[in-house]
CSV table of C-alpha atoms in Angstrom, one decimal:
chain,number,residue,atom,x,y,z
H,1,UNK,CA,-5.5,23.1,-1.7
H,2,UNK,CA,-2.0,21.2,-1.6
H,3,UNK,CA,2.0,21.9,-2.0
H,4,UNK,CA,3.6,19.2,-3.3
H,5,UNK,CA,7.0,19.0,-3.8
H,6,UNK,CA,9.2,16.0,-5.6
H,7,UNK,CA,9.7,14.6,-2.0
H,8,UNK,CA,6.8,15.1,0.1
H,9,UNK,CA,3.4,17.3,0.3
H,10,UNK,CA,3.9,20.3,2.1
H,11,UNK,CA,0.2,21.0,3.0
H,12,UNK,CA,-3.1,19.5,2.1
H,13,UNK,CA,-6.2,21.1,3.6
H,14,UNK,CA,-8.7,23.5,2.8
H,15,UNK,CA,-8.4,27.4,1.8
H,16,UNK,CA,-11.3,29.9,1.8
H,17,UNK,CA,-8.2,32.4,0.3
H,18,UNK,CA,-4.5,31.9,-1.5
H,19,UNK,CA,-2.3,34.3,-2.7
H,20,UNK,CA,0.7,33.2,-4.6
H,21,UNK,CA,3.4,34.7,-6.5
H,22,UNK,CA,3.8,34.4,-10.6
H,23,UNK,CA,6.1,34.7,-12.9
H,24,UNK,CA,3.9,37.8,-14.0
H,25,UNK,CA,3.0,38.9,-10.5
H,26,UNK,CA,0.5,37.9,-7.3
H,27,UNK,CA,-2.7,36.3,-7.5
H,28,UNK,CA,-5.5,35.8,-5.4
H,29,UNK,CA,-7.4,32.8,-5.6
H,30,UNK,CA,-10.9,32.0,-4.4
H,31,UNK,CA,-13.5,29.5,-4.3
H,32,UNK,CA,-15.1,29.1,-7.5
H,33,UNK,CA,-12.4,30.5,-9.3
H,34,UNK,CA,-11.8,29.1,-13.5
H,35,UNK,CA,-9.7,26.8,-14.6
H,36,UNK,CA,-6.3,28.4,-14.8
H,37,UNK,CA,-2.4,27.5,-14.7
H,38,UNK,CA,0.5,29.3,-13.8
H,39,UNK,CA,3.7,29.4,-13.7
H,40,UNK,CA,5.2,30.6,-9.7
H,41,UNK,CA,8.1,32.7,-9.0
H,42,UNK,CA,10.3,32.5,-5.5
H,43,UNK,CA,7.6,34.1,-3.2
H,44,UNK,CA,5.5,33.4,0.2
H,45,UNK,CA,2.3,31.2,-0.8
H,46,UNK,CA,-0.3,33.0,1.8
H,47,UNK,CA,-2.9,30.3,2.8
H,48,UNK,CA,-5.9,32.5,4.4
H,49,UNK,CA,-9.1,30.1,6.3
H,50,UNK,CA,-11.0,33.1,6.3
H,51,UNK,CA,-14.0,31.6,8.9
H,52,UNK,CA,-11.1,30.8,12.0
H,53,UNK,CA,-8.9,33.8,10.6
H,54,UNK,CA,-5.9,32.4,10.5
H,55,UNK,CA,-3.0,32.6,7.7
H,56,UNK,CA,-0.6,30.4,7.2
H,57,UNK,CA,2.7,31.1,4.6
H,58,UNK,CA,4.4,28.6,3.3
H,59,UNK,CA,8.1,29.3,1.2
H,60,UNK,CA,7.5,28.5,-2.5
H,61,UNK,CA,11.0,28.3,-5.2
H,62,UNK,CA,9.4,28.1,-8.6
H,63,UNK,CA,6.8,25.6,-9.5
H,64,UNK,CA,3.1,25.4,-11.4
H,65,UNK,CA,-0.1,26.3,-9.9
H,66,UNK,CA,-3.1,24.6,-11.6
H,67,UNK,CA,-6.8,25.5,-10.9
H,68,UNK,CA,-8.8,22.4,-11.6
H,69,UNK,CA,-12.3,21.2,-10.6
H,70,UNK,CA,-12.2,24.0,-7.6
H,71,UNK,CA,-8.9,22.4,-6.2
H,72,UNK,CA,-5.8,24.5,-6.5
H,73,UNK,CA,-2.8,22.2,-6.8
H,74,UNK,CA,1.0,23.7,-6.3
H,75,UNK,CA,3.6,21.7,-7.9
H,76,UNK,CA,6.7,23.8,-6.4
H,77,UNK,CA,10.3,22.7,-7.3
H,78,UNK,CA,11.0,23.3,-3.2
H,79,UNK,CA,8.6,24.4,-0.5
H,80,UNK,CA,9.5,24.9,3.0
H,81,UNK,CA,6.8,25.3,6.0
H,82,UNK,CA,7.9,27.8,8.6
H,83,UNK,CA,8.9,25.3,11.0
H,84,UNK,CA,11.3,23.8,8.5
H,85,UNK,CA,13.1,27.1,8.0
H,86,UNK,CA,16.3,27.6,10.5
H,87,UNK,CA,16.2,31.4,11.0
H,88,UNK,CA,19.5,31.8,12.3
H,89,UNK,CA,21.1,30.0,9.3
H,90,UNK,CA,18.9,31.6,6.6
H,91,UNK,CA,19.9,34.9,8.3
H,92,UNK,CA,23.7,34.2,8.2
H,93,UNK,CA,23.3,33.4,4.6
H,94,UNK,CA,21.6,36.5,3.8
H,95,UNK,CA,23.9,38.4,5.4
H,96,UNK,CA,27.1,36.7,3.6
H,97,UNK,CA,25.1,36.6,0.3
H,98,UNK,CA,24.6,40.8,0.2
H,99,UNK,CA,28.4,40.4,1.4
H,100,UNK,CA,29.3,38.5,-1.9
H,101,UNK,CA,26.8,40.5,-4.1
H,102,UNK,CA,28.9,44.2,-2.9
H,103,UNK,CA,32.2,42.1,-3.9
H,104,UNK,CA,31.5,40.2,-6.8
H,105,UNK,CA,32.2,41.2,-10.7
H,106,UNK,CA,31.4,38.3,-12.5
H,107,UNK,CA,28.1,38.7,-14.0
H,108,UNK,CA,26.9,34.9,-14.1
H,109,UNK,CA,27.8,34.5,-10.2
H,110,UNK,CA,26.0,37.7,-9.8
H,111,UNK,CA,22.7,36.4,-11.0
H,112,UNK,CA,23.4,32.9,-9.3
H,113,UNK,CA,23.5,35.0,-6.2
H,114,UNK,CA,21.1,37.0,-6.6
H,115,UNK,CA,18.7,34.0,-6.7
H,116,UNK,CA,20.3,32.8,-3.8
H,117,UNK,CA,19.7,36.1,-1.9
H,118,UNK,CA,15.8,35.9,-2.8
H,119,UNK,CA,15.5,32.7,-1.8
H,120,UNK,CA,17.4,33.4,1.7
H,121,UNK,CA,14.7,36.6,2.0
H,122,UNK,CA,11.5,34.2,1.0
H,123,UNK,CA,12.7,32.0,3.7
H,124,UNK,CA,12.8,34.6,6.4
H,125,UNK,CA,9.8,36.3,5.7
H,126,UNK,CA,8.0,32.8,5.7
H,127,UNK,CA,9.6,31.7,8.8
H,128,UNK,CA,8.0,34.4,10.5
H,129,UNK,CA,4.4,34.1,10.7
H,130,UNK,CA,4.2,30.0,11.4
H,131,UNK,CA,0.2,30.8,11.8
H,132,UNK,CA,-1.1,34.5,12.0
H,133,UNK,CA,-4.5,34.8,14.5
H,134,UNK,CA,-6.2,37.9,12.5
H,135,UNK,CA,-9.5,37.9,14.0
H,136,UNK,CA,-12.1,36.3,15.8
H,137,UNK,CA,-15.4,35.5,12.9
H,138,UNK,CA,-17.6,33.5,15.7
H,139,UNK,CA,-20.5,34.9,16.8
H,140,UNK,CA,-21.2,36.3,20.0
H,141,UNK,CA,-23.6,33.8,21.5
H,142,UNK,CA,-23.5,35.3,25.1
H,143,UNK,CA,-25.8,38.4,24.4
């Protein structure tokens, strides 16, 4: 599985489970899964090694997903890891943004900042669970 973006990959490793978010809604993708493309909406790509139990999300802003020979490949427009994301800062944005969006009546700005107010919530979601420790799957060997 990898996230590339126009300036650098943003992760390239193996995935027993993603979920992403479409243009036409979530989707889970798992090994074996068809050949498929898709167009991706502002959302948190969830990157699930099922074995160690571990999740990883990474912040995805629009983009194609293409299934192709069992390799999912995530050409995003912008991507940011967790530890990329300043929480602080996307915070104060958020907060001026829903500021701007109770003030503003222009229409056009209003969509612009809506957009900008999704992408300020993708980021804080995603830059809180850097690596999420589910559960243990190794067998108890000491029996």
């Amino acid at each position: 599985m990898r996230v590339i973006t126009p300036d650098r990959i943003k992760f390239d490793n193996v995935a027993d489970m993603v979920i992403m978010r479409t243009t036409t809604g979530d989707m889970g993708i798992l090994p074996g899964h068809a050949p498929y493309s898709a167009a991706l909406d502002y959302g948190a790509l969830r990157i699930l090694d099922l074995e160690e139990g571990y999740e990883y999300r990474i912040a995805v802003f629009g983009g194609i997903a293409e299934i192709k020979d069992d390799v999912l490949t995530v050409v995003a427009n912008a991507a940011e890891r967790p530890e990329d994301i300043d929480r602080r800062r996307a915070e104060k944005e958020r907060d001026k943004m829903q500021r701007h969006l109770q003030e503003s009546a222009d229409n056009l700005d209003l969509q612009k900042d809506h957009a900008r107010l999704r992408r300020m919530l993708v980021r804080l979601e995603v830059s809180s669970y850097p690596l999420i420790k589910k559960h243990d799957n190794k067998p108890d060997t000491e029996k």
